Amino acid sequence: MTRTMIVAGNWKMNLSRAEAVALAEGVAEIKTTDAVEVAVFPTFPWLVPVEDALDEGSVVLGAQDCYVETAGAFTGEVSPAALAELCGAVLAGHSERRHVLGETNELVGAKVRAILDAGMTAYLCVGETLDEREQGRAKSIVEEQLEHGLAAVGTTELAQIVVAYEPVWAIGTGVAASADDAQSMCAFVRGWLGARHGDAGTAVRVLYGGSVSPANVDEIFACEDVDGGLIGGASLDAESFGALVAAAGRIAAV
Ligand code: PGA
């Protein structure tokens, strides 16, 4: 079964308004085919100008986080219902939210549910720390994150789920996982999904994230169970992001 590849740019807490708009204009011009989906996740204040700059093209606009409630007395939080007026997707449980902001597996699962309820795609991010990997616990940590993250998601809803495997030690470090490790962990995620949800589970797009760059993208995206990438640093420049989209296009065409 062919899964459409995804190249998604997580801009994190970067870029001025003018820079974000210029980058969005550059991303909108990247040539792609139906075989590759492109998405960008700007910081909240730039969602509206970036939406304008994308100019109704095929690039999916996403948010980096949201709250679990739709409305009410939650000062500083952002409603998934409000985001749904602008966005097609939201990240849930990015490692920086888990490890810098202390988000628990339970909270991440509630966020995934809230994103689906608002009608958007949830990108559930999972991945182990270096310590956990060295202790041989990478798979059990990811399994626990999947169990909680997808606890309230039914088989028929899986088309609205993307899983991003992002080892914490590879994020922003310049040291990506080897293609073998990326493949083995993404295959593990797909196996877990298939065991619980059959064909609908194995059809979920599983991305790799963590120091993907034009230099290593070909070998990572060529892995059988890697359906594209969630890209941080290399998504902040239209040229390098375009090189990653082009690599996905080449692989999808094989
Ligand atoms: P990186 O970030 O590509 O800069 O390692 C990936 C991510 O955090 O999603």
GROMACS .gro file of C-alpha atoms and ligand atoms in nm:
model
  263
    1MET     CA    1   0.000   0.000   0.000
    2THR     CA    2   0.136   0.343  -0.089
    3ARG     CA    3   0.144   0.602   0.182
    4THR     CA    4   0.171   0.968   0.079
    5MET     CA    5   0.495   1.111   0.216
    6ILE     CA    6   0.495   1.416   0.442
    7VAL     CA    7   0.762   1.680   0.483
    8ALA     CA    8   0.664   1.900   0.776
    9GLY     CA    9   0.854   2.206   0.901
   10ASN     CA   10   0.842   2.275   1.274
   11TRP     CA   11   0.954   2.637   1.299
   12LYS     CA   12   0.948   2.626   1.681
   13MET     CA   13   0.988   2.964   1.858
   14ASN     CA   14   1.182   3.116   1.570
   15LEU     CA   15   1.150   3.389   1.308
   16SER     CA   16   1.020   3.745   1.311
   17ARG     CA   17   0.690   3.815   1.139
   18ALA     CA   18   0.868   3.934   0.824
   19GLU     CA   19   1.095   3.630   0.823
   20ALA     CA   20   0.802   3.391   0.872
   21VAL     CA   21   0.609   3.552   0.587
   22ALA     CA   22   0.912   3.540   0.356
   23LEU     CA   23   0.973   3.174   0.442
   24ALA     CA   24   0.606   3.087   0.385
   25GLU     CA   25   0.623   3.255   0.044
   26GLY     CA   26   0.931   3.050  -0.035
   27VAL     CA   27   0.764   2.726   0.083
   28ALA     CA   28   0.454   2.802  -0.125
   29GLU     CA   29   0.678   2.809  -0.432
   30ILE     CA   30   0.839   2.470  -0.369
   31LYS     CA   31   0.740   2.234  -0.646
   32THR     CA   32   0.573   1.918  -0.527
   33THR     CA   33   0.346   1.643  -0.650
   34ASP     CA   34   0.042   1.464  -0.508
   35ALA     CA   35   0.283   1.205  -0.371
   36VAL     CA   36   0.425   1.449  -0.112
   37GLU     CA   37   0.234   1.654   0.141
   38VAL     CA   38   0.407   1.965   0.275
   39ALA     CA   39   0.317   2.123   0.610
   40VAL     CA   40   0.452   2.411   0.817
   41PHE     CA   41   0.409   2.476   1.189
   42PRO     CA   42   0.482   2.843   1.272
   43THR     CA   43   0.465   3.000   1.616
   44PHE     CA   44   0.108   3.104   1.716
   45PRO     CA   45   0.125   3.480   1.642
   46TRP     CA   46   0.237   3.418   1.284
   47LEU     CA   47  -0.033   3.166   1.191
   48VAL     CA   48  -0.253   3.432   1.033
   49PRO     CA   49   0.017   3.610   0.828
   50VAL     CA   50   0.161   3.272   0.724
   51GLU     CA   51  -0.184   3.155   0.618
   52ASP     CA   52  -0.211   3.465   0.397
   53ALA     CA   53   0.139   3.412   0.257
   54LEU     CA   54   0.066   3.048   0.169
   55ASP     CA   55  -0.211   3.187  -0.051
   56GLU     CA   56  -0.451   2.892  -0.059
   57GLY     CA   57  -0.191   2.656  -0.204
   58SER     CA   58  -0.157   2.294  -0.104
   59VAL     CA   59   0.075   2.352   0.195
   60VAL     CA   60  -0.092   2.244   0.520
   61LEU     CA   61  -0.080   2.502   0.798
   62GLY     CA   62  -0.030   2.358   1.146
   63ALA     CA   63   0.011   2.474   1.506
   64GLN     CA   64   0.279   2.352   1.748
   65ASP     CA   65   0.049   2.287   2.045
   66CYS     CA   66  -0.300   2.348   2.182
   67TYR     CA   67  -0.500   2.306   2.501
   68VAL     CA   68  -0.742   2.022   2.574
   69GLU     CA   69  -1.054   2.237   2.628
   70THR     CA   70  -1.245   2.424   2.360
   71ALA     CA   71  -1.320   2.745   2.554
   72GLY     CA   72  -1.327   2.891   2.903
   73ALA     CA   73  -1.111   3.031   3.180
   74PHE     CA   74  -0.772   2.902   3.066
   75THR     CA   75  -0.560   3.215   3.045
   76GLY     CA   76  -0.276   3.188   2.800
   77GLU     CA   77  -0.390   2.861   2.647
   78VAL     CA   78  -0.501   2.818   2.286
   79SER     CA   79  -0.825   2.646   2.188
   80PRO     CA   80  -0.823   2.368   1.930
   81ALA     CA   81  -1.154   2.506   1.801
   82ALA     CA   82  -0.991   2.845   1.736
   83LEU     CA   83  -0.696   2.677   1.564
   84ALA     CA   84  -0.932   2.474   1.346
   85GLU     CA   85  -1.043   2.800   1.182
   86LEU     CA   86  -0.687   2.838   1.048
   87CYS     CA   87  -0.506   2.508   1.069
   88GLY     CA   88  -0.531   2.156   0.936
   89ALA     CA   89  -0.296   1.997   1.188
   90VAL     CA   90  -0.147   2.037   1.538
   91LEU     CA   91   0.160   1.878   1.698
   92ALA     CA   92   0.100   1.690   2.025
   93GLY     CA   93   0.372   1.592   2.267
   94HIS     CA   94   0.674   1.735   2.088
   95SER     CA   95   0.981   1.643   2.294
   96GLU     CA   96   1.038   2.006   2.390
   97ARG     CA   97   0.687   2.016   2.540
   98ARG     CA   98   0.747   1.689   2.722
   99HIS     CA   99   1.097   1.767   2.847
  100VAL     CA  100   1.109   2.147   2.879
  101LEU     CA  101   0.745   2.210   2.974
  102GLY     CA  102   0.682   1.884   3.161
  103GLU     CA  103   0.390   1.750   2.960
  104THR     CA  104   0.284   1.401   3.068
  105ASN     CA  105   0.174   1.112   2.850
  106GLU     CA  106  -0.181   1.159   2.984
  107LEU     CA  107  -0.192   1.528   2.887
  108VAL     CA  108  -0.055   1.447   2.541
  109GLY     CA  109  -0.329   1.184   2.495
  110ALA     CA  110  -0.595   1.439   2.593
  111LYS     CA  111  -0.447   1.686   2.344
  112VAL     CA  112  -0.458   1.428   2.064
  113ARG     CA  113  -0.825   1.368   2.144
  114ALA     CA  114  -0.901   1.743   2.147
  115ILE     CA  115  -0.724   1.794   1.812
  116LEU     CA  116  -0.931   1.518   1.649
  117ASP     CA  117  -1.253   1.650   1.804
  118ALA     CA  118  -1.179   1.988   1.646
  119GLY     CA  119  -1.149   1.816   1.307
  120MET     CA  120  -0.773   1.850   1.258
  121THR     CA  121  -0.490   1.600   1.210
  122ALA     CA  122  -0.286   1.525   1.522
  123TYR     CA  123   0.088   1.472   1.481
  124LEU     CA  124   0.171   1.262   1.787
  125CYS     CA  125   0.543   1.299   1.863
  126VAL     CA  126   0.722   1.017   2.044
  127GLY     CA  127   1.084   0.936   2.118
  128GLU     CA  128   1.331   0.830   2.383
  129THR     CA  129   1.611   1.022   2.556
  130LEU     CA  130   1.976   0.919   2.525
  131ASP     CA  131   1.970   0.765   2.876
  132GLU     CA  132   1.664   0.563   2.790
  133ARG     CA  133   1.825   0.440   2.469
  134GLU     CA  134   2.148   0.347   2.647
  135GLN     CA  135   1.945   0.151   2.902
  136GLY     CA  136   1.786  -0.046   2.617
  137ARG     CA  137   1.445   0.111   2.684
  138ALA     CA  138   1.387   0.299   2.357
  139LYS     CA  139   1.106   0.074   2.239
  140SER     CA  140   0.931   0.044   2.574
  141ILE     CA  141   0.933   0.425   2.616
  142VAL     CA  142   0.790   0.477   2.268
  143GLU     CA  143   0.532   0.205   2.330
  144GLU     CA  144   0.416   0.379   2.648
  145GLN     CA  145   0.393   0.712   2.461
  146LEU     CA  146   0.186   0.546   2.187
  147GLU     CA  147  -0.041   0.372   2.437
  148HIS     CA  148  -0.126   0.694   2.618
  149GLY     CA  149  -0.114   0.920   2.317
  150LEU     CA  150  -0.357   0.710   2.118
  151ALA     CA  151  -0.561   0.567   2.409
  152ALA     CA  152  -0.877   0.751   2.308
  153VAL     CA  153  -0.839   0.717   1.931
  154GLY     CA  154  -1.049   0.462   1.743
  155THR     CA  155  -0.949   0.266   1.434
  156THR     CA  156  -1.176   0.472   1.208
  157GLU     CA  157  -1.004   0.793   1.318
  158LEU     CA  158  -0.650   0.690   1.229
  159ALA     CA  159  -0.651   0.874   0.898
  160GLN     CA  160  -0.633   1.188   1.115
  161ILE     CA  161  -0.320   1.067   1.293
  162VAL     CA  162   0.045   1.107   1.198
  163VAL     CA  163   0.313   0.970   1.430
  164ALA     CA  164   0.653   1.141   1.438
  165TYR     CA  165   0.932   0.932   1.589
  166GLU     CA  166   1.187   1.183   1.714
  167PRO     CA  167   1.466   1.057   1.939
  168VAL     CA  168   1.532   1.338   2.187
  169TRP     CA  169   1.909   1.301   2.147
  170ALA     CA  170   1.884   1.371   1.774
  171ILE     CA  171   1.669   1.684   1.793
  172GLY     CA  172   1.864   2.000   1.717
  173THR     CA  173   2.199   1.827   1.780
  174GLY     CA  174   2.316   1.776   1.422
  175VAL     CA  175   2.343   1.403   1.500
  176ALA     CA  176   2.058   1.222   1.328
  177ALA     CA  177   1.970   0.862   1.402
  178SER     CA  178   2.133   0.621   1.159
  179ALA     CA  179   1.906   0.504   0.880
  180ASP     CA  180   1.899   0.161   1.046
  181ASP     CA  181   1.786   0.302   1.380
  182ALA     CA  182   1.526   0.529   1.216
  183GLN     CA  183   1.392   0.234   1.017
  184SER     CA  184   1.388   0.001   1.314
  185MET     CA  185   1.201   0.247   1.540
  186CYS     CA  186   0.953   0.355   1.270
  187ALA     CA  187   0.888  -0.014   1.190
  188PHE     CA  188   0.829  -0.071   1.561
  189VAL     CA  189   0.572   0.212   1.565
  190ARG     CA  190   0.400   0.070   1.256
  191GLY     CA  191   0.400  -0.279   1.406
  192TRP     CA  192   0.238  -0.146   1.722
  193LEU     CA  193  -0.029   0.033   1.519
  194GLY     CA  194  -0.091  -0.271   1.300
  195ALA     CA  195  -0.123  -0.507   1.597
  196ARG     CA  196  -0.399  -0.292   1.745
  197HIS     CA  197  -0.573  -0.155   1.440
  198GLY     CA  198  -0.494  -0.383   1.146
  199ASP     CA  199  -0.464  -0.225   0.802
  200ALA     CA  200  -0.584   0.116   0.924
  201GLY     CA  201  -0.298   0.107   1.173
  202THR     CA  202  -0.027   0.015   0.924
  203ALA     CA  203  -0.154   0.289   0.689
  204VAL     CA  204  -0.074   0.565   0.943
  205ARG     CA  205   0.210   0.786   0.824
  206VAL     CA  206   0.515   0.749   1.048
  207LEU     CA  207   0.773   1.027   1.019
  208TYR     CA  208   1.129   1.048   1.144
  209GLY     CA  209   1.249   1.371   1.306
  210GLY     CA  210   1.584   1.479   1.449
  211SER     CA  211   1.860   1.659   1.255
  212VAL     CA  212   1.728   1.569   0.909
  213SER     CA  213   1.925   1.776   0.656
  214PRO     CA  214   1.988   1.781   0.282
  215ALA     CA  215   2.304   1.575   0.357
  216ASN     CA  216   2.130   1.278   0.521
  217VAL     CA  217   1.773   1.299   0.390
  218ASP     CA  218   1.808   1.049   0.105
  219GLU     CA  219   1.912   0.756   0.321
  220ILE     CA  220   1.658   0.836   0.593
  221PHE     CA  221   1.360   0.891   0.362
  222ALA     CA  222   1.451   0.578   0.164
  223CYS     CA  223   1.375   0.359   0.469
  224GLU     CA  224   1.071   0.143   0.410
  225ASP     CA  225   0.881   0.252   0.721
  226VAL     CA  226   0.981   0.619   0.715
  227ASP     CA  227   0.707   0.820   0.543
  228GLY     CA  228   0.886   1.154   0.555
  229GLY     CA  229   1.011   1.387   0.823
  230LEU     CA  230   0.932   1.642   1.090
  231ILE     CA  231   1.203   1.899   1.032
  232GLY     CA  232   1.329   2.169   1.268
  233GLY     CA  233   1.648   2.355   1.176
  234ALA     CA  234   1.648   2.264   0.806
  235SER     CA  235   1.290   2.392   0.768
  236LEU     CA  236   1.390   2.750   0.850
  237ASP     CA  237   1.537   2.807   0.506
  238ALA     CA  238   1.322   2.760   0.194
  239GLU     CA  239   1.614   2.622  -0.005
  240SER     CA  240   1.710   2.346   0.237
  241PHE     CA  241   1.344   2.267   0.309
  242GLY     CA  242   1.286   2.251  -0.066
  243ALA     CA  243   1.575   2.003  -0.097
  244LEU     CA  244   1.401   1.777   0.157
  245VAL     CA  245   1.070   1.802  -0.028
  246ALA     CA  246   1.251   1.716  -0.352
  247ALA     CA  247   1.413   1.413  -0.187
  248ALA     CA  248   1.069   1.291  -0.072
  249GLY     CA  249   0.943   1.338  -0.428
  250ARG     CA  250   1.228   1.126  -0.570
  251ILE     CA  251   1.166   0.849  -0.320
  252ALA     CA  252   0.789   0.855  -0.371
  253ALA     CA  253   0.847   0.816  -0.744
  254VAL     CA  254   1.048   0.492  -0.705
  255PGA     P1  255   1.566   1.936   1.419
  255PGA     O1  256   1.423   1.936   1.496
  255PGA     O2  257   1.535   1.896   1.276
  255PGA     O3  258   1.617   2.076   1.432
  255PGA     O4  259   1.650   1.834   1.486
  255PGA     C1  260   1.325   1.839   1.471
  255PGA     C2  261   1.204   1.865   1.558
  255PGA     O5  262   1.221   1.909   1.672
  255PGA     O6  263   1.090   1.840   1.516
   0.00000   0.00000   0.00000
